Backbone as a printed PyTorch tensor [residue, N CA C, xyz], in Angstrom:
tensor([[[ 86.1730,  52.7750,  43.5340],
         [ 86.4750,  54.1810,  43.3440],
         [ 87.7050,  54.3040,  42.4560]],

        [[ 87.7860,  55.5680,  41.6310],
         [ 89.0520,  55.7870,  40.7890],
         [ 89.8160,  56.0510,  41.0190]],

        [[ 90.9980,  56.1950,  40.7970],
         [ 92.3780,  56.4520,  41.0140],
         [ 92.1930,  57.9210,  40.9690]],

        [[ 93.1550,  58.4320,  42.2900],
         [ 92.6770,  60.1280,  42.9040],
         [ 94.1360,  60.5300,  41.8580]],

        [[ 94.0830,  61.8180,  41.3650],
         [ 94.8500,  62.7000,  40.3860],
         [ 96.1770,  63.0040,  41.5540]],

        [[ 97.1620,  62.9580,  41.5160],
         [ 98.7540,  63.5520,  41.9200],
         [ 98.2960,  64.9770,  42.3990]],

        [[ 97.6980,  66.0480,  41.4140],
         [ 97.6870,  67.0740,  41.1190],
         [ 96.4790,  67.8110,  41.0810]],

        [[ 95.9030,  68.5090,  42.0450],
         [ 94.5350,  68.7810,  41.4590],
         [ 94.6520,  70.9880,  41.4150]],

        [[ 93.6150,  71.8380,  40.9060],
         [ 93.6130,  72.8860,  41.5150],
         [ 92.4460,  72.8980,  41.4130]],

        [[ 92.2090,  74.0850,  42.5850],
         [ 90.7530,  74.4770,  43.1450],
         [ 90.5370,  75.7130,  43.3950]],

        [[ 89.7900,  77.0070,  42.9190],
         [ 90.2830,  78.0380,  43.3670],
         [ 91.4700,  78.7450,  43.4070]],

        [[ 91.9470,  78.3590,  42.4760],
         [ 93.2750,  79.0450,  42.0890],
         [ 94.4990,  78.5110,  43.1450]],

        [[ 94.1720,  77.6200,  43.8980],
         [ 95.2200,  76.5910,  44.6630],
         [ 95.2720,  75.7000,  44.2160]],

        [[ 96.6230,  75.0390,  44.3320],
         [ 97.0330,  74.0910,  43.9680],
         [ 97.3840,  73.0360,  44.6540]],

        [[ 96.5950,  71.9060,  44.8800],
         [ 96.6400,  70.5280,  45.7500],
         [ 97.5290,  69.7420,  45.0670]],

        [[ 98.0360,  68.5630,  46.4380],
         [ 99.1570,  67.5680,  46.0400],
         [ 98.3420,  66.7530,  46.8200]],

        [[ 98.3330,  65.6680,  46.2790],
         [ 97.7640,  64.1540,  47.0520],
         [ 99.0080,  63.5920,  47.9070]],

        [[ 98.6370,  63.3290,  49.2960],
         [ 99.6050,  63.0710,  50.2380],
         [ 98.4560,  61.7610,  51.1990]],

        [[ 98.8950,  60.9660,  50.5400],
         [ 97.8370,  59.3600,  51.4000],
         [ 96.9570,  59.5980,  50.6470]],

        [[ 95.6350,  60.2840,  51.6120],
         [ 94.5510,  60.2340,  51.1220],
         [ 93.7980,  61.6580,  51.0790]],

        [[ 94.7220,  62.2740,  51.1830],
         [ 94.1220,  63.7990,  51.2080],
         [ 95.2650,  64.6860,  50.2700]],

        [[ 94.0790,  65.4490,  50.0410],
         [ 94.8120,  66.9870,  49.3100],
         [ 95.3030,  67.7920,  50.1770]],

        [[ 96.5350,  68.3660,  50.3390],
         [ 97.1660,  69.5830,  50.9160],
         [ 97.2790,  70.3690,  50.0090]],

        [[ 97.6660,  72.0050,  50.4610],
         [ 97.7990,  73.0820,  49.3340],
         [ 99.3500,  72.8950,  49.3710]],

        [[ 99.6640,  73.4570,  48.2370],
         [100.9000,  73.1980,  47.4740],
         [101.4020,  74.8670,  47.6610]],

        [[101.8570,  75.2750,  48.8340],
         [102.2820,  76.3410,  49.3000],
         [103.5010,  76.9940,  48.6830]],

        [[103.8090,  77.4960,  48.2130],
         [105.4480,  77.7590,  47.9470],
         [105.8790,  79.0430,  48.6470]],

        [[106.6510,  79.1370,  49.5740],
         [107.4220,  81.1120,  50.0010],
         [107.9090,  81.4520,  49.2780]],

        [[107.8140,  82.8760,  48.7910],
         [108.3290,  83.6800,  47.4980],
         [109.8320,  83.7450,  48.3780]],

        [[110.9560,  83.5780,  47.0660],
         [112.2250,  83.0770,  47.2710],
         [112.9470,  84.9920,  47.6380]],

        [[113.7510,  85.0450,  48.6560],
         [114.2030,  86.3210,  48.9980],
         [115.7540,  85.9460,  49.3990]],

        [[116.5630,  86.0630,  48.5400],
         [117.9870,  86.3010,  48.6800],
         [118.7390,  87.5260,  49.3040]],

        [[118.0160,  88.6850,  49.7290],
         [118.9020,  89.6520,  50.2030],
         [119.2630,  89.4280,  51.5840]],

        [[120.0850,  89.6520,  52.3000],
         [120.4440,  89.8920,  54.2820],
         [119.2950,  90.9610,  54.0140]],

        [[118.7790,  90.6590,  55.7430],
         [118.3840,  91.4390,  56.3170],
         [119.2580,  92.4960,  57.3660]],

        [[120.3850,  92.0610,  57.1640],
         [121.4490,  92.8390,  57.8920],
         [121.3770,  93.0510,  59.2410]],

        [[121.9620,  93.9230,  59.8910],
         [121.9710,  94.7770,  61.9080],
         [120.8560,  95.5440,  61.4540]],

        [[120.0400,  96.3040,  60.2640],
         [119.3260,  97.3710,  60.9700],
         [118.3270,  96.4860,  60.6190]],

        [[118.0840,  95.3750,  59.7960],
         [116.5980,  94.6390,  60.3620],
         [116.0980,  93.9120,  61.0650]],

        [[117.7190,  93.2510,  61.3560],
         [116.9650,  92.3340,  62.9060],
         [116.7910,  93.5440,  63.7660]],

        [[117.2660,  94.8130,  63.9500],
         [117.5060,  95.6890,  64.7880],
         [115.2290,  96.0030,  65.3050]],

        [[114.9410,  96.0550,  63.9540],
         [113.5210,  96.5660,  63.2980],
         [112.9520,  95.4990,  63.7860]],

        [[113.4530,  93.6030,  63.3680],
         [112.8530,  92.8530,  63.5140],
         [112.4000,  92.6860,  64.8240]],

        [[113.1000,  93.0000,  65.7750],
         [112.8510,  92.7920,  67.1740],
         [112.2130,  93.9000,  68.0000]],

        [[112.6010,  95.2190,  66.9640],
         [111.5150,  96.1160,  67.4660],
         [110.0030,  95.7890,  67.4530]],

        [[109.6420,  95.3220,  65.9970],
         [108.1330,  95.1750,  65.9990],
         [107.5560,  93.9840,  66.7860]],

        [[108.6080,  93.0140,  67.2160],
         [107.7290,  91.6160,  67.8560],
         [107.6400,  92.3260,  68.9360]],

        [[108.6480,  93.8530,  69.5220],
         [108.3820,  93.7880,  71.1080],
         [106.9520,  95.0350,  71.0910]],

        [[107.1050,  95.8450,  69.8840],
         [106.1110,  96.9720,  70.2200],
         [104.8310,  96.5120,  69.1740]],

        [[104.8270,  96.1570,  67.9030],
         [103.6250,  96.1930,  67.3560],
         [103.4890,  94.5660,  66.5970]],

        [[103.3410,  94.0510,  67.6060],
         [103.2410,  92.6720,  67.4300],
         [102.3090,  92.2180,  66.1510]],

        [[101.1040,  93.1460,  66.2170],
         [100.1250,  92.5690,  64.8750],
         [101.0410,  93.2490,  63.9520]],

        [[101.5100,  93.4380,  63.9570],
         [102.2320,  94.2640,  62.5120],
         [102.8780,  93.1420,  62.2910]],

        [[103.8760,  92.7680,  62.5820],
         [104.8490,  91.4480,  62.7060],
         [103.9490,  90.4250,  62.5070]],

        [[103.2360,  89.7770,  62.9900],
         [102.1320,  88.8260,  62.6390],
         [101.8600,  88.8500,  60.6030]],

        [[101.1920,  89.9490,  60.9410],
         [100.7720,  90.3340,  59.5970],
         [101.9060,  89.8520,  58.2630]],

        [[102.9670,  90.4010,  58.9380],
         [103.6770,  90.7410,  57.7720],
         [104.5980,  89.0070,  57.7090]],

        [[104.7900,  88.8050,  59.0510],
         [105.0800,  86.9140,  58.9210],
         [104.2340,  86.3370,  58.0420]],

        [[102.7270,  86.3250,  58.1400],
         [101.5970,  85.5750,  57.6280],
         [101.3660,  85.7810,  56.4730]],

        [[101.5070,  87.3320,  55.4950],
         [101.4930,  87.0100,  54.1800],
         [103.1700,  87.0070,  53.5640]],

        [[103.9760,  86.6470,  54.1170],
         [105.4530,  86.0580,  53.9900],
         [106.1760,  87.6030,  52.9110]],

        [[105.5350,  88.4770,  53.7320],
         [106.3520,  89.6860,  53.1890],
         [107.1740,  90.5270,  54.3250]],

        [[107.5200,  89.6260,  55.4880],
         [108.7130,  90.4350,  56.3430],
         [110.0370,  90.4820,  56.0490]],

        [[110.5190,  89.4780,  55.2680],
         [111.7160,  88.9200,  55.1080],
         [111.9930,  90.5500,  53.8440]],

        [[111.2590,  90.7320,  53.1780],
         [111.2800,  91.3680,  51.8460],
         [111.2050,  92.8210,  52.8340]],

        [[110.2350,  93.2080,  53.5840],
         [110.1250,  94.4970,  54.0270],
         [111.3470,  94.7590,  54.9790]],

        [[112.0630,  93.7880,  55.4650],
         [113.4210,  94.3210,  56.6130],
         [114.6390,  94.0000,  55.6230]],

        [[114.6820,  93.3700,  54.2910],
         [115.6340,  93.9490,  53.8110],
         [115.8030,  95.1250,  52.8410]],

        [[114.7410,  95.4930,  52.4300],
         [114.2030,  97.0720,  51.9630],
         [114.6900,  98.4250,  53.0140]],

        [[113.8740,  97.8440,  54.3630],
         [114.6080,  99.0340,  55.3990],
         [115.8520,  98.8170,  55.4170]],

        [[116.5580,  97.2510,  55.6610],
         [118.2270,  97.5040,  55.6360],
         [118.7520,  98.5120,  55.1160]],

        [[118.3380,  98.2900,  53.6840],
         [119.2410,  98.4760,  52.8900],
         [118.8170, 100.1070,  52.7540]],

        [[117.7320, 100.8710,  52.6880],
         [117.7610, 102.0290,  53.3100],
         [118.3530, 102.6060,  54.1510]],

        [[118.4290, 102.0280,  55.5150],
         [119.0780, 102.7780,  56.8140],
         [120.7070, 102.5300,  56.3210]],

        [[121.1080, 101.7290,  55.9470],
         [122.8510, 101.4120,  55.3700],
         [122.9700, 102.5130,  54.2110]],

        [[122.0940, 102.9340,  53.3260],
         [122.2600, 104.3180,  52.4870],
         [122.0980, 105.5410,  53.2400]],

        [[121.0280, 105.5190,  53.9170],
         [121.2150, 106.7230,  54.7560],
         [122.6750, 106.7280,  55.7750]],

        [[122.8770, 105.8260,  56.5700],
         [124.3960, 106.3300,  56.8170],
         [125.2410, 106.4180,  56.3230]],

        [[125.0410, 105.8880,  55.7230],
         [126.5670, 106.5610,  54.4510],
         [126.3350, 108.3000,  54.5860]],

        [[125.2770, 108.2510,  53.9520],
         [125.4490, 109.7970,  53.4870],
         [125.2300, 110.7640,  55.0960]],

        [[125.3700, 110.0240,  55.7370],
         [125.4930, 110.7390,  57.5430],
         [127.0780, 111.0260,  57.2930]],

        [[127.9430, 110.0870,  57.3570],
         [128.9830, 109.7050,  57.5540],
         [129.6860, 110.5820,  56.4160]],

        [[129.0710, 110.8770,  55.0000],
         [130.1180, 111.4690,  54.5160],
         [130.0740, 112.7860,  54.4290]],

        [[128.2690, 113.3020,  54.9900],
         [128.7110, 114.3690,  55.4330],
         [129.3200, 114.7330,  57.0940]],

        [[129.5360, 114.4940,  57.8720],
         [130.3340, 114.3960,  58.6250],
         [131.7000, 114.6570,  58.6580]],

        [[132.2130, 113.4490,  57.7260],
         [133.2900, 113.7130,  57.1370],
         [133.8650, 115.0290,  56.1610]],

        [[132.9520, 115.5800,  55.9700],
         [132.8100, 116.7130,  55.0060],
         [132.9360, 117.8370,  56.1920]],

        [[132.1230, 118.0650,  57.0910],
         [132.0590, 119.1280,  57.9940],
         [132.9670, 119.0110,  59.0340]],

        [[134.0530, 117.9300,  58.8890],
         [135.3040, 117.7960,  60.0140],
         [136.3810, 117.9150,  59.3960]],

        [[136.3270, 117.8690,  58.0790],
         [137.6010, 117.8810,  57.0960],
         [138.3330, 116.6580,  57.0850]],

        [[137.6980, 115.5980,  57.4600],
         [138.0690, 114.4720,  57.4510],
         [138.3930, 113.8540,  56.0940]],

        [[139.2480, 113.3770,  55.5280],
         [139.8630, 113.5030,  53.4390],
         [140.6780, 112.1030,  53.3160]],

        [[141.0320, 111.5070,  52.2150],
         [141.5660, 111.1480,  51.9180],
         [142.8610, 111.0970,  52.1580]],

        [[143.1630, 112.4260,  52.0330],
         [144.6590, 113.1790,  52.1300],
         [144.8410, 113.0330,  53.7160]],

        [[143.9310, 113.3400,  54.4460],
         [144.6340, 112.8690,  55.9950],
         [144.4250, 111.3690,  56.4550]],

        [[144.0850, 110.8170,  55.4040],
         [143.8210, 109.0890,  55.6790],
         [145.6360, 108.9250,  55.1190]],

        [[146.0960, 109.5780,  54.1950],
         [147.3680, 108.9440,  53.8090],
         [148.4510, 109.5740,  54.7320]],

        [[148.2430, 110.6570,  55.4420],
         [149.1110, 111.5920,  56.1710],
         [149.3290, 111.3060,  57.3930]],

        [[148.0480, 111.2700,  58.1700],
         [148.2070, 110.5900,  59.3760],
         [147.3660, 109.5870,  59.4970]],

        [[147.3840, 108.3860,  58.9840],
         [146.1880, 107.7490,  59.2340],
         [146.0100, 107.3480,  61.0350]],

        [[146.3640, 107.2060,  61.9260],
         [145.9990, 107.1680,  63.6960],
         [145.0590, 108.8210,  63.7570]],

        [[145.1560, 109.9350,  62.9000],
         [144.3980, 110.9470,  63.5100],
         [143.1520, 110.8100,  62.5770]],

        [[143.1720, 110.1160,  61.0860],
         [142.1210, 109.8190,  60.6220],
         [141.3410, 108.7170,  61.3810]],

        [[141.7400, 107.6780,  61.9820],
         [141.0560, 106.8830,  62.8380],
         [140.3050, 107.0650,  63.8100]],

        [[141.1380, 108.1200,  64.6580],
         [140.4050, 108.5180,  65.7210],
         [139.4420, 109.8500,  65.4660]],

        [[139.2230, 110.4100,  64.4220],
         [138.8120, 111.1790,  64.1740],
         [136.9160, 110.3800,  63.9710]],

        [[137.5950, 109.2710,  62.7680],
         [136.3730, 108.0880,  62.6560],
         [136.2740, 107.6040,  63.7000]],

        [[136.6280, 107.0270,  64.7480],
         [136.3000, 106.5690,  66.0180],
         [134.9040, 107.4890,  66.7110]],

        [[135.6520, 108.1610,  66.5760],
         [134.8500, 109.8090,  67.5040],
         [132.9700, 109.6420,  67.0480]],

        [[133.5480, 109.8300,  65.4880],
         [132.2340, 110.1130,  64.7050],
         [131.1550, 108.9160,  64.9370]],

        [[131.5340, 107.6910,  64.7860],
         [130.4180, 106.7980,  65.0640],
         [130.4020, 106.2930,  66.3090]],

        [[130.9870, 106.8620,  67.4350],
         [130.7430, 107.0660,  68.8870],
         [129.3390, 107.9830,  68.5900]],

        [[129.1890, 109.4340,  68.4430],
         [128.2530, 110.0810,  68.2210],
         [126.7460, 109.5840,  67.7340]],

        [[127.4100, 108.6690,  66.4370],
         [126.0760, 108.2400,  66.0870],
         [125.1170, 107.4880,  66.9800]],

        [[125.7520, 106.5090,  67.6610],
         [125.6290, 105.7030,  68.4770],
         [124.9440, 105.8480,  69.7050]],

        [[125.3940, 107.1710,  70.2270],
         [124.6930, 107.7970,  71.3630],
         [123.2980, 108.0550,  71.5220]]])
């Protein structure tokens, strides 16, 4: 028999000779962002409530990509919680340099609220 190829494809996969057999030549699409607090927050929501969802989205290796998308959503949306907040308490700059202990606790207060 002939010498088996390093390299073969089949169907648009791509085999590696390992002994005596072909394996697929898998690669995970490369994802550099955090998933941050609000996607493990998400991540652990869906393994406890919609498990095939989580499955799904493990198996075609697009969770990592979809919980740092929501991160980074829910971290824009509070901001703009927070600065309007800050807007409707008169919370400023100017009382960050004036009193900053009543600007603190003023911020203290506010993401107590959120929190609740």
């Amino acid at each position: 028999m002939g010498e088996l190829k390093k390299r073969i494809t089949e169907n648009s996969i791509d085999y590696i000779l390992v002994g005596d057999y072909y394996i697929p030549d898998l690669k995970l699409p490369e994802e550099n962002r955090p998933i941050g607090y609000f996607g493990r927050l998400h991540r652990d929501y869906l393994k406890q409530e919609h498990s095939a969802r989580y499955t799904a989205l493990l198996l075609t290796c697009k969770l990592w990509t979809y919980l740092a998308d929501l991160n980074e959503q829910a971290e824009k949306r509070l901001d703009i919680i927070m600065e309007q907040m800050r807007t409707a308490e008169g919370v400023t700059e100017e009382l960050k340099a004036k009193n900053q202990w009543e600007w603190i606790r003023m911020d203290k207060k506010r993401l107590e609220r959120l929190c609740v």
